[in-house]
Amino acid sequence: MTSPHFGFAEKRVVVTGAASGIGYRTTELLLEAGAHVVALDRNPVDLKVAQFVPVDMTEATTIDAAAREIDGEIDVLLNIAGVPGTADPLVTMKVNVLGLRMLTELLIARIRSGGAITNVASIAGAQWQAHLDEVQRLLATPDYESGVAWLRDHPMDGKRAYDFSKECVVVLTKQHGRYLREHGVRVNSISPGPVRTPILKDFRESIGPLLDLVTRETGRDATVDDIARVMLFVSDPVLQWLNATDVQVDGGFMSGLVGGWVKLG
Ligand SMILES: NC(=O)c1ccc[n+]([C@@H]2O[C@H](COP(=O)([O-])OP(=O)(O)OC[C@H]3O[C@@H](n4cnc5c(N)ncnc54)[C@H](O)[C@@H]3O)[C@@H](O)[C@H]2O)c1
């Protein structure tokens, strides 16, 4: 399938989580669109990318090393790597929030004006306003290690860690929206509903009947194509004024709750 996007030719795009699922499909579409992709993952990436950089987002030293290993300037950063609520809660928070924040803050000065950062959150983070105080307290920690210390003082179970991690991604995105004025770089997040990837079974395990409800009410789960296309759209360098916002990509489920055509229970 030919990509409808035309703003990525010759652009240098860093993609985390490129080895599987949403990140893999996003990388394929970027390559079709003529981008030079720098792929970051803990696992090897079997696509013809410009550069593969191994990273373990649970280890700050490898994030630091990865940022230094990335060649040259960057146009777009796509933070896609993530783990589900079946993982150890501290691992979930490290990968989904602290690692994402650290990598972004290490790379921001190298992202060219006119560029973009897009983070993958989730509809699991939709209650961010209800938990804003707690989210802001974690995000007030200045760095990765102090974030880990805060999390050790505030233990939570796996399901809460996943929801909290995605609430943090939505709010961090809004905080990083200042990069448009400071660096000319837009920052947005997308929040998928259930997506057919290898970790969907983990989500069914940790979220349970609510996830089945989403699938039933919207008629199906998203494909990786549904999500990857929105990643490219939101991140496209031809856009200039979409900033600091979260785009729900859930077949309308969350808005359907407000619209009344989706019913809980
Ligand atoms: N699948 C869904 O239903 C769904 C729904 C909403 C949001 N999401 C989010 O989408 C993103 C992508 O998930 P996916 O569904 O494509 O899953 P996936 O498991 O197919 O891909 C996740 C990728 O992240 C990488 N990763 C995990 N831990 C890492 C670490 N410590 N260091 C470096 N890389 C690491 C994995 O190796 C993998 O390539 C995640 O942030 C996830 O939370 C997924």
PDB file of C-alpha atoms and ligand atoms in Angstrom:
ATOM      1  CA  MET A   1       0.000   0.000   0.000  1.00  0.00           C
ATOM      2  CA  THR A   2       1.408   3.425  -0.929  1.00  0.00           C
ATOM      3  CA  SER A   3       1.659   5.927   1.894  1.00  0.00           C
ATOM      4  CA  PRO A   4      -0.565   9.010   1.469  1.00  0.00           C
ATOM      5  CA  HIS A   5       1.978  11.041   3.434  1.00  0.00           C
ATOM      6  CA  PHE A   6       4.463  13.240   1.624  1.00  0.00           C
ATOM      7  CA  GLY A   7       6.288  15.193   4.323  1.00  0.00           C
ATOM      8  CA  PHE A   8       8.809  12.495   5.310  1.00  0.00           C
ATOM      9  CA  ALA A   9      11.052  12.202   2.238  1.00  0.00           C
ATOM     10  CA  GLU A  10      14.705  12.478   3.338  1.00  0.00           C
ATOM     11  CA  LYS A  11      13.589  13.243   6.924  1.00  0.00           C
ATOM     12  CA  ARG A  12      15.506  11.622   9.766  1.00  0.00           C
ATOM     13  CA  VAL A  13      13.063   9.880  12.082  1.00  0.00           C
ATOM     14  CA  VAL A  14      13.957   8.160  15.373  1.00  0.00           C
ATOM     15  CA  VAL A  15      11.497   5.388  16.280  1.00  0.00           C
ATOM     16  CA  THR A  16      11.512   3.543  19.616  1.00  0.00           C
ATOM     17  CA  GLY A  17       9.824   0.148  19.820  1.00  0.00           C
ATOM     18  CA  ALA A  18      10.528  -0.422  16.122  1.00  0.00           C
ATOM     19  CA  ALA A  19      11.011  -4.197  16.456  1.00  0.00           C
ATOM     20  CA  SER A  20       7.342  -5.116  16.878  1.00  0.00           C
ATOM     21  CA  GLY A  21       3.698  -4.122  16.585  1.00  0.00           C
ATOM     22  CA  ILE A  22       2.834  -0.438  16.131  1.00  0.00           C
ATOM     23  CA  GLY A  23       6.490   0.638  15.995  1.00  0.00           C
ATOM     24  CA  TYR A  24       7.316  -1.940  13.308  1.00  0.00           C
ATOM     25  CA  ARG A  25       4.406  -0.926  11.062  1.00  0.00           C
ATOM     26  CA  THR A  26       5.148   2.775  11.609  1.00  0.00           C
ATOM     27  CA  THR A  27       8.750   2.135  10.539  1.00  0.00           C
ATOM     28  CA  GLU A  28       7.573   0.327   7.398  1.00  0.00           C
ATOM     29  CA  LEU A  29       5.316   3.249   6.428  1.00  0.00           C
ATOM     30  CA  LEU A  30       8.110   5.763   7.094  1.00  0.00           C
ATOM     31  CA  LEU A  31      10.498   3.797   4.873  1.00  0.00           C
ATOM     32  CA  GLU A  32       7.841   3.739   2.105  1.00  0.00           C
ATOM     33  CA  ALA A  33       7.523   7.520   2.528  1.00  0.00           C
ATOM     34  CA  GLY A  34      11.283   7.964   1.960  1.00  0.00           C
ATOM     35  CA  ALA A  35      12.363   8.672   5.541  1.00  0.00           C
ATOM     36  CA  HIS A  36      15.746   7.728   7.002  1.00  0.00           C
ATOM     37  CA  VAL A  37      14.739   5.753  10.089  1.00  0.00           C
ATOM     38  CA  VAL A  38      16.903   5.325  13.173  1.00  0.00           C
ATOM     39  CA  ALA A  39      15.341   2.370  14.981  1.00  0.00           C
ATOM     40  CA  LEU A  40      15.705   1.912  18.745  1.00  0.00           C
ATOM     41  CA  ASP A  41      14.629  -1.246  20.556  1.00  0.00           C
ATOM     42  CA  ARG A  42      15.873  -3.873  22.987  1.00  0.00           C
ATOM     43  CA  ASN A  43      15.322  -6.391  20.157  1.00  0.00           C
ATOM     44  CA  PRO A  44      16.873  -6.308  16.658  1.00  0.00           C
ATOM     45  CA  VAL A  45      14.818  -4.716  13.859  1.00  0.00           C
ATOM     46  CA  ASP A  46      14.619  -6.732  10.610  1.00  0.00           C
ATOM     47  CA  LEU A  47      13.857  -3.743   8.340  1.00  0.00           C
ATOM     48  CA  LYS A  48      16.218  -1.769   6.077  1.00  0.00           C
ATOM     49  CA  VAL A  49      16.628   1.151   8.467  1.00  0.00           C
ATOM     50  CA  ALA A  50      19.421   3.736   8.255  1.00  0.00           C
ATOM     51  CA  GLN A  51      20.672   2.833  11.727  1.00  0.00           C
ATOM     52  CA  PHE A  52      19.712   0.386  14.479  1.00  0.00           C
ATOM     53  CA  VAL A  53      20.587   1.399  18.020  1.00  0.00           C
ATOM     54  CA  PRO A  54      20.025  -1.112  20.832  1.00  0.00           C
ATOM     55  CA  VAL A  55      18.524   0.323  24.008  1.00  0.00           C
ATOM     56  CA  ASP A  56      16.966  -1.001  27.185  1.00  0.00           C
ATOM     57  CA  MET A  57      14.599   1.647  28.486  1.00  0.00           C
ATOM     58  CA  THR A  58      14.818   0.138  31.990  1.00  0.00           C
ATOM     59  CA  GLU A  59      18.519   1.145  32.140  1.00  0.00           C
ATOM     60  CA  ALA A  60      19.304   4.871  32.094  1.00  0.00           C
ATOM     61  CA  THR A  61      22.916   4.228  31.054  1.00  0.00           C
ATOM     62  CA  THR A  62      21.801   2.522  27.824  1.00  0.00           C
ATOM     63  CA  ILE A  63      19.420   5.411  27.037  1.00  0.00           C
ATOM     64  CA  ASP A  64      22.280   7.843  27.460  1.00  0.00           C
ATOM     65  CA  ALA A  65      24.525   5.672  25.259  1.00  0.00           C
ATOM     66  CA  ALA A  66      21.782   5.312  22.616  1.00  0.00           C
ATOM     67  CA  ALA A  67      21.247   9.084  22.423  1.00  0.00           C
ATOM     68  CA  ARG A  68      24.988   9.554  21.820  1.00  0.00           C
ATOM     69  CA  GLU A  69      25.061   6.760  19.215  1.00  0.00           C
ATOM     70  CA  ILE A  70      22.350   8.320  17.029  1.00  0.00           C
ATOM     71  CA  ASP A  71      24.059   9.969  14.056  1.00  0.00           C
ATOM     72  CA  GLY A  72      23.426  13.608  13.172  1.00  0.00           C
ATOM     73  CA  GLU A  73      20.373  15.824  13.430  1.00  0.00           C
ATOM     74  CA  ILE A  74      16.813  14.584  13.767  1.00  0.00           C
ATOM     75  CA  ASP A  75      13.501  15.759  12.312  1.00  0.00           C
ATOM     76  CA  VAL A  76      11.018  13.538  14.129  1.00  0.00           C
ATOM     77  CA  LEU A  77      11.070  11.418  17.300  1.00  0.00           C
ATOM     78  CA  LEU A  78       8.400   8.740  17.743  1.00  0.00           C
ATOM     79  CA  ASN A  79       8.247   7.302  21.270  1.00  0.00           C
ATOM     80  CA  ILE A  80       6.394   4.027  20.752  1.00  0.00           C
ATOM     81  CA  ALA A  81       8.199   1.440  22.950  1.00  0.00           C
ATOM     82  CA  GLY A  82       6.035   0.257  25.814  1.00  0.00           C
ATOM     83  CA  VAL A  83       5.127  -2.679  28.036  1.00  0.00           C
ATOM     84  CA  PRO A  84       1.668  -3.756  29.318  1.00  0.00           C
ATOM     85  CA  GLY A  85       0.276  -3.975  32.868  1.00  0.00           C
ATOM     86  CA  THR A  86       1.323  -7.626  33.185  1.00  0.00           C
ATOM     87  CA  ALA A  87       4.968  -6.482  33.518  1.00  0.00           C
ATOM     88  CA  ASP A  88       6.578  -5.567  36.830  1.00  0.00           C
ATOM     89  CA  PRO A  89       5.072  -2.159  37.813  1.00  0.00           C
ATOM     90  CA  LEU A  90       8.480  -0.472  38.090  1.00  0.00           C
ATOM     91  CA  VAL A  91       9.503  -1.800  34.665  1.00  0.00           C
ATOM     92  CA  THR A  92       6.236  -0.457  33.206  1.00  0.00           C
ATOM     93  CA  MET A  93       6.901   3.001  34.625  1.00  0.00           C
ATOM     94  CA  LYS A  94      10.564   2.980  33.550  1.00  0.00           C
ATOM     95  CA  VAL A  95       9.849   2.009  29.937  1.00  0.00           C
ATOM     96  CA  ASN A  96       6.580   3.885  29.396  1.00  0.00           C
ATOM     97  CA  VAL A  97       7.465   7.127  31.211  1.00  0.00           C
ATOM     98  CA  LEU A  98      10.958   7.619  32.643  1.00  0.00           C
ATOM     99  CA  GLY A  99      12.809   6.225  29.624  1.00  0.00           C
ATOM    100  CA  LEU A 100      10.573   8.098  27.184  1.00  0.00           C
ATOM    101  CA  ARG A 101      11.125  11.350  29.096  1.00  0.00           C
ATOM    102  CA  MET A 102      14.877  10.852  29.363  1.00  0.00           C
ATOM    103  CA  LEU A 103      15.351  10.054  25.674  1.00  0.00           C
ATOM    104  CA  THR A 104      13.182  13.012  24.639  1.00  0.00           C
ATOM    105  CA  GLU A 105      15.058  15.441  26.865  1.00  0.00           C
ATOM    106  CA  LEU A 106      18.429  14.136  25.630  1.00  0.00           C
ATOM    107  CA  LEU A 107      17.420  14.538  21.978  1.00  0.00           C
ATOM    108  CA  ILE A 108      15.332  17.730  21.957  1.00  0.00           C
ATOM    109  CA  ALA A 109      18.253  20.065  21.232  1.00  0.00           C
ATOM    110  CA  ARG A 110      19.092  17.950  18.129  1.00  0.00           C
ATOM    111  CA  ILE A 111      15.591  18.001  16.633  1.00  0.00           C
ATOM    112  CA  ARG A 112      15.447  20.530  13.795  1.00  0.00           C
ATOM    113  CA  SER A 113      12.914  23.367  13.903  1.00  0.00           C
ATOM    114  CA  GLY A 114       9.769  22.270  12.045  1.00  0.00           C
ATOM    115  CA  GLY A 115      10.110  18.784  13.484  1.00  0.00           C
ATOM    116  CA  ALA A 116       7.817  16.807  15.755  1.00  0.00           C
ATOM    117  CA  ILE A 117       7.721  14.392  18.660  1.00  0.00           C
ATOM    118  CA  THR A 118       4.817  11.964  18.965  1.00  0.00           C
ATOM    119  CA  ASN A 119       4.336   9.734  22.005  1.00  0.00           C
ATOM    120  CA  VAL A 120       2.126   6.663  22.238  1.00  0.00           C
ATOM    121  CA  ALA A 121      -0.156   6.853  25.273  1.00  0.00           C
ATOM    122  CA  SER A 122      -3.404   4.830  25.503  1.00  0.00           C
ATOM    123  CA  ILE A 123      -7.085   5.257  26.320  1.00  0.00           C
ATOM    124  CA  ALA A 124      -5.997   3.585  29.583  1.00  0.00           C
ATOM    125  CA  GLY A 125      -4.561   7.022  30.421  1.00  0.00           C
ATOM    126  CA  ALA A 126      -7.810   8.885  29.739  1.00  0.00           C
ATOM    127  CA  GLN A 127      -8.400   9.590  33.442  1.00  0.00           C
ATOM    128  CA  TRP A 128      -5.310  11.815  33.655  1.00  0.00           C
ATOM    129  CA  GLN A 129      -7.319  14.810  34.878  1.00  0.00           C
ATOM    130  CA  ALA A 130      -8.631  12.840  37.872  1.00  0.00           C
ATOM    131  CA  HIS A 131      -5.036  11.930  38.857  1.00  0.00           C
ATOM    132  CA  LEU A 132      -3.305  15.136  37.836  1.00  0.00           C
ATOM    133  CA  ASP A 133      -1.735  15.856  41.252  1.00  0.00           C
ATOM    134  CA  GLU A 134      -0.095  12.425  41.455  1.00  0.00           C
ATOM    135  CA  VAL A 135       1.023  12.619  37.815  1.00  0.00           C
ATOM    136  CA  GLN A 136       2.529  16.072  38.296  1.00  0.00           C
ATOM    137  CA  ARG A 137       4.385  14.932  41.410  1.00  0.00           C
ATOM    138  CA  LEU A 138       6.125  12.151  39.509  1.00  0.00           C
ATOM    139  CA  LEU A 139       6.829  14.415  36.549  1.00  0.00           C
ATOM    140  CA  ALA A 140       8.314  17.027  38.913  1.00  0.00           C
ATOM    141  CA  THR A 141      11.214  14.632  39.583  1.00  0.00           C
ATOM    142  CA  PRO A 142      14.120  16.082  37.621  1.00  0.00           C
ATOM    143  CA  ASP A 143      15.598  12.903  36.161  1.00  0.00           C
ATOM    144  CA  TYR A 144      15.354   9.135  35.644  1.00  0.00           C
ATOM    145  CA  GLU A 145      16.895   8.070  38.976  1.00  0.00           C
ATOM    146  CA  SER A 146      14.839  10.483  41.080  1.00  0.00           C
ATOM    147  CA  GLY A 147      11.769   9.237  39.214  1.00  0.00           C
ATOM    148  CA  VAL A 148      12.683   5.668  40.180  1.00  0.00           C
ATOM    149  CA  ALA A 149      13.125   6.748  43.832  1.00  0.00           C
ATOM    150  CA  TRP A 150       9.665   8.432  43.781  1.00  0.00           C
ATOM    151  CA  LEU A 151       8.126   5.259  42.363  1.00  0.00           C
ATOM    152  CA  ARG A 152       9.760   3.091  45.034  1.00  0.00           C
ATOM    153  CA  ASP A 153       8.125   5.366  47.646  1.00  0.00           C
ATOM    154  CA  HIS A 154       4.737   5.108  45.900  1.00  0.00           C
ATOM    155  CA  PRO A 155       4.231   1.412  45.039  1.00  0.00           C
ATOM    156  CA  MET A 156       1.287   0.407  42.852  1.00  0.00           C
ATOM    157  CA  ASP A 157      -0.002  -2.782  41.224  1.00  0.00           C
ATOM    158  CA  GLY A 158       0.557  -3.651  37.574  1.00  0.00           C
ATOM    159  CA  LYS A 159      -2.795  -2.464  36.214  1.00  0.00           C
ATOM    160  CA  ARG A 160      -2.525   0.889  38.015  1.00  0.00           C
ATOM    161  CA  ALA A 161       1.092   1.240  36.885  1.00  0.00           C
ATOM    162  CA  TYR A 162       0.022   0.885  33.239  1.00  0.00           C
ATOM    163  CA  ASP A 163      -2.883   3.344  33.540  1.00  0.00           C
ATOM    164  CA  PHE A 164      -0.690   5.760  35.530  1.00  0.00           C
ATOM    165  CA  SER A 165       2.126   5.449  32.989  1.00  0.00           C
ATOM    166  CA  LYS A 166      -0.180   6.498  30.170  1.00  0.00           C
ATOM    167  CA  GLU A 167      -1.715   9.330  32.241  1.00  0.00           C
ATOM    168  CA  CYS A 168       1.869  10.529  32.700  1.00  0.00           C
ATOM    169  CA  VAL A 169       2.542  10.324  28.941  1.00  0.00           C
ATOM    170  CA  VAL A 170      -0.509  12.492  28.168  1.00  0.00           C
ATOM    171  CA  VAL A 171       0.496  15.118  30.750  1.00  0.00           C
ATOM    172  CA  LEU A 172       4.212  15.006  29.842  1.00  0.00           C
ATOM    173  CA  THR A 173       3.165  15.656  26.243  1.00  0.00           C
ATOM    174  CA  LYS A 174       1.304  18.767  27.348  1.00  0.00           C
ATOM    175  CA  GLN A 175       4.337  19.902  29.366  1.00  0.00           C
ATOM    176  CA  HIS A 176       6.652  19.303  26.407  1.00  0.00           C
ATOM    177  CA  GLY A 177       4.301  21.352  24.211  1.00  0.00           C
ATOM    178  CA  ARG A 178       6.497  24.287  25.222  1.00  0.00           C
ATOM    179  CA  TYR A 179       9.111  22.901  22.804  1.00  0.00           C
ATOM    180  CA  LEU A 180       7.152  24.480  19.929  1.00  0.00           C
ATOM    181  CA  ARG A 181       8.044  27.954  21.179  1.00  0.00           C
ATOM    182  CA  GLU A 182      11.464  26.995  22.516  1.00  0.00           C
ATOM    183  CA  HIS A 183      12.703  24.799  19.632  1.00  0.00           C
ATOM    184  CA  GLY A 184      10.061  24.947  16.849  1.00  0.00           C
ATOM    185  CA  VAL A 185       9.196  21.288  17.573  1.00  0.00           C
ATOM    186  CA  ARG A 186       5.587  20.106  18.009  1.00  0.00           C
ATOM    187  CA  VAL A 187       4.836  17.468  20.668  1.00  0.00           C
ATOM    188  CA  ASN A 188       1.663  15.357  20.667  1.00  0.00           C
ATOM    189  CA  SER A 189       0.470  11.973  21.856  1.00  0.00           C
ATOM    190  CA  ILE A 190      -1.914   9.438  20.434  1.00  0.00           C
ATOM    191  CA  SER A 191      -4.099   7.174  22.583  1.00  0.00           C
ATOM    192  CA  PRO A 192      -5.037   3.908  20.908  1.00  0.00           C
ATOM    193  CA  GLY A 193      -7.765   1.566  22.108  1.00  0.00           C
ATOM    194  CA  PRO A 194      -7.028  -2.170  21.756  1.00  0.00           C
ATOM    195  CA  VAL A 195      -4.657  -2.950  18.853  1.00  0.00           C
ATOM    196  CA  ARG A 196      -3.880  -6.372  17.335  1.00  0.00           C
ATOM    197  CA  THR A 197      -0.233  -6.707  18.446  1.00  0.00           C
ATOM    198  CA  PRO A 198       1.626  -9.381  20.444  1.00  0.00           C
ATOM    199  CA  ILE A 199       0.814  -7.641  23.771  1.00  0.00           C
ATOM    200  CA  LEU A 200      -2.971  -7.485  23.245  1.00  0.00           C
ATOM    201  CA  LYS A 201      -3.340 -10.764  25.156  1.00  0.00           C
ATOM    202  CA  ASP A 202      -1.510  -9.159  28.113  1.00  0.00           C
ATOM    203  CA  PHE A 203      -3.939  -6.246  28.032  1.00  0.00           C
ATOM    204  CA  ARG A 204      -6.887  -8.682  28.029  1.00  0.00           C
ATOM    205  CA  GLU A 205      -5.318 -10.337  31.092  1.00  0.00           C
ATOM    206  CA  SER A 206      -4.674  -7.125  33.047  1.00  0.00           C
ATOM    207  CA  ILE A 207      -7.721  -5.070  31.980  1.00  0.00           C
ATOM    208  CA  GLY A 208     -10.287  -7.872  31.625  1.00  0.00           C
ATOM    209  CA  PRO A 209     -13.965  -7.356  30.651  1.00  0.00           C
ATOM    210  CA  LEU A 210     -13.595  -3.598  30.037  1.00  0.00           C
ATOM    211  CA  LEU A 211     -11.318  -4.314  27.086  1.00  0.00           C
ATOM    212  CA  ASP A 212     -13.843  -6.807  25.655  1.00  0.00           C
ATOM    213  CA  LEU A 213     -16.460  -4.063  25.985  1.00  0.00           C
ATOM    214  CA  VAL A 214     -14.332  -1.677  23.897  1.00  0.00           C
ATOM    215  CA  THR A 215     -13.952  -4.336  21.201  1.00  0.00           C
ATOM    216  CA  ARG A 216     -17.668  -5.172  21.230  1.00  0.00           C
ATOM    217  CA  GLU A 217     -18.856  -1.560  21.147  1.00  0.00           C
ATOM    218  CA  THR A 218     -16.510  -0.512  18.319  1.00  0.00           C
ATOM    219  CA  GLY A 219     -16.965  -3.748  16.361  1.00  0.00           C
ATOM    220  CA  ARG A 220     -13.282  -4.753  16.194  1.00  0.00           C
ATOM    221  CA  ASP A 221      -9.783  -4.130  17.525  1.00  0.00           C
ATOM    222  CA  ALA A 222      -7.521  -1.696  15.678  1.00  0.00           C
ATOM    223  CA  THR A 223      -4.961  -3.006  13.206  1.00  0.00           C
ATOM    224  CA  VAL A 224      -1.376  -1.749  13.423  1.00  0.00           C
ATOM    225  CA  ASP A 225      -2.090   0.101  10.173  1.00  0.00           C
ATOM    226  CA  ASP A 226      -4.952   2.041  11.817  1.00  0.00           C
ATOM    227  CA  ILE A 227      -2.525   3.325  14.444  1.00  0.00           C
ATOM    228  CA  ALA A 228       0.660   3.714  12.367  1.00  0.00           C
ATOM    229  CA  ARG A 229      -1.153   5.928   9.830  1.00  0.00           C
ATOM    230  CA  VAL A 230      -2.239   8.296  12.600  1.00  0.00           C
ATOM    231  CA  MET A 231       1.337   8.321  13.948  1.00  0.00           C
ATOM    232  CA  LEU A 232       2.540   9.525  10.549  1.00  0.00           C
ATOM    233  CA  PHE A 233      -0.294  12.015  10.166  1.00  0.00           C
ATOM    234  CA  VAL A 234       0.202  13.625  13.592  1.00  0.00           C
ATOM    235  CA  SER A 235       4.007  13.717  13.142  1.00  0.00           C
ATOM    236  CA  ASP A 236       4.043  14.898   9.529  1.00  0.00           C
ATOM    237  CA  PRO A 237       6.422  17.858   9.127  1.00  0.00           C
ATOM    238  CA  VAL A 238       3.828  19.523   6.840  1.00  0.00           C
ATOM    239  CA  LEU A 239       1.690  20.157   9.950  1.00  0.00           C
ATOM    240  CA  GLN A 240       2.632  23.230  11.962  1.00  0.00           C
ATOM    241  CA  TRP A 241      -0.011  24.011  14.556  1.00  0.00           C
ATOM    242  CA  LEU A 242      -1.133  20.686  16.071  1.00  0.00           C
ATOM    243  CA  ASN A 243       0.654  20.779  19.410  1.00  0.00           C
ATOM    244  CA  ALA A 244       0.478  19.511  23.011  1.00  0.00           C
ATOM    245  CA  THR A 245      -2.643  17.501  22.352  1.00  0.00           C
ATOM    246  CA  ASP A 246      -3.727  13.880  22.678  1.00  0.00           C
ATOM    247  CA  VAL A 247      -5.474  12.199  19.753  1.00  0.00           C
ATOM    248  CA  GLN A 248      -7.637   9.222  20.707  1.00  0.00           C
ATOM    249  CA  VAL A 249      -7.494   6.485  18.055  1.00  0.00           C
ATOM    250  CA  ASP A 250     -10.110   4.095  19.354  1.00  0.00           C
ATOM    251  CA  GLY A 251     -12.842   3.905  16.723  1.00  0.00           C
ATOM    252  CA  GLY A 252     -14.667   6.580  18.727  1.00  0.00           C
ATOM    253  CA  PHE A 253     -15.126   4.507  21.911  1.00  0.00           C
ATOM    254  CA  MET A 254     -14.222   7.199  24.466  1.00  0.00           C
ATOM    255  CA  SER A 255     -16.198   9.917  22.699  1.00  0.00           C
ATOM    256  CA  GLY A 256     -19.074   7.465  22.235  1.00  0.00           C
ATOM    257  CA  LEU A 257     -19.407   7.351  26.026  1.00  0.00           C
ATOM    258  CA  VAL A 258     -20.110  11.085  25.927  1.00  0.00           C
ATOM    259  CA  GLY A 259     -22.194  10.857  22.748  1.00  0.00           C
ATOM    260  CA  GLY A 260     -24.343   8.164  24.318  1.00  0.00           C
ATOM    261  CA  TRP A 261     -23.934   5.522  21.589  1.00  0.00           C
ATOM    262  CA  VAL A 262     -21.435   3.546  23.708  1.00  0.00           C
ATOM    263  CA  LYS A 263     -22.694   2.153  27.021  1.00  0.00           C
ATOM    264  CA  LEU A 264     -20.565   0.889  29.917  1.00  0.00           C
ATOM    265  CA  GLY A 265     -21.637  -2.515  31.270  1.00  0.00           C
TER     266      GLY A 265
HETATM  267  N1  LIG B   1      -1.536  -3.143  21.597  1.00  0.00           N
HETATM  268  C1  LIG B   1      -2.448  -2.372  22.198  1.00  0.00           C
HETATM  269  O1  LIG B   1      -3.617  -2.773  22.390  1.00  0.00           O
HETATM  270  C2  LIG B   1      -2.073  -0.985  22.680  1.00  0.00           C
HETATM  271  C3  LIG B   1      -3.108  -0.121  23.063  1.00  0.00           C
HETATM  272  C4  LIG B   1      -2.782   1.152  23.507  1.00  0.00           C
HETATM  273  C5  LIG B   1      -1.452   1.551  23.568  1.00  0.00           C
HETATM  274  N2  LIG B   1      -0.476   0.664  23.202  1.00  0.00           N
HETATM  275  C6  LIG B   1       0.910   1.131  23.280  1.00  0.00           C
HETATM  276  O2  LIG B   1       1.509   1.030  22.012  1.00  0.00           O
HETATM  277  C7  LIG B   1       2.929   0.945  22.166  1.00  0.00           C
HETATM  278  C8  LIG B   1       3.474  -0.160  21.276  1.00  0.00           C
HETATM  279  O3  LIG B   1       2.947  -1.389  21.750  1.00  0.00           O
HETATM  280  P1  LIG B   1       2.616  -2.617  20.793  1.00  0.00           P
HETATM  281  O4  LIG B   1       1.193  -2.962  21.043  1.00  0.00           O
HETATM  282  O5  LIG B   1       3.076  -2.336  19.427  1.00  0.00           O
HETATM  283  O6  LIG B   1       3.486  -3.743  21.517  1.00  0.00           O
HETATM  284  P2  LIG B   1       4.727  -4.638  21.021  1.00  0.00           P
HETATM  285  O7  LIG B   1       5.075  -5.504  22.172  1.00  0.00           O
HETATM  286  O8  LIG B   1       4.385  -5.269  19.727  1.00  0.00           O
HETATM  287  O9  LIG B   1       5.867  -3.549  20.779  1.00  0.00           O
HETATM  288  C9  LIG B   1       6.518  -2.922  21.857  1.00  0.00           C
HETATM  289  C10 LIG B   1       7.965  -2.701  21.486  1.00  0.00           C
HETATM  290  O10 LIG B   1       8.608  -2.035  22.594  1.00  0.00           O
HETATM  291  C11 LIG B   1       9.852  -2.666  22.819  1.00  0.00           C
HETATM  292  N3  LIG B   1      10.256  -2.571  24.221  1.00  0.00           N
HETATM  293  C12 LIG B   1       9.604  -3.074  25.304  1.00  0.00           C
HETATM  294  N4  LIG B   1      10.352  -2.900  26.407  1.00  0.00           N
HETATM  295  C13 LIG B   1      11.489  -2.270  26.022  1.00  0.00           C
HETATM  296  C14 LIG B   1      12.663  -1.849  26.706  1.00  0.00           C
HETATM  297  N5  LIG B   1      12.838  -2.076  28.031  1.00  0.00           N
HETATM  298  N6  LIG B   1      13.620  -1.211  26.006  1.00  0.00           N
HETATM  299  C15 LIG B   1      13.490  -1.025  24.661  1.00  0.00           C
HETATM  300  N7  LIG B   1      12.422  -1.436  23.959  1.00  0.00           N
HETATM  301  C16 LIG B   1      11.433  -2.055  24.632  1.00  0.00           C
HETATM  302  C17 LIG B   1       9.613  -4.138  22.457  1.00  0.00           C
HETATM  303  O11 LIG B   1      10.828  -4.840  22.209  1.00  0.00           O
HETATM  304  C18 LIG B   1       8.713  -4.006  21.241  1.00  0.00           C
HETATM  305  O12 LIG B   1       9.455  -3.939  20.034  1.00  0.00           O
HETATM  306  C19 LIG B   1       3.176   0.756  23.659  1.00  0.00           C
HETATM  307  O13 LIG B   1       3.572   1.990  24.235  1.00  0.00           O
HETATM  308  C20 LIG B   1       1.816   0.336  24.193  1.00  0.00           C
HETATM  309  O14 LIG B   1       1.635   0.673  25.549  1.00  0.00           O
HETATM  310  C21 LIG B   1      -0.748  -0.586  22.743  1.00  0.00           C
END
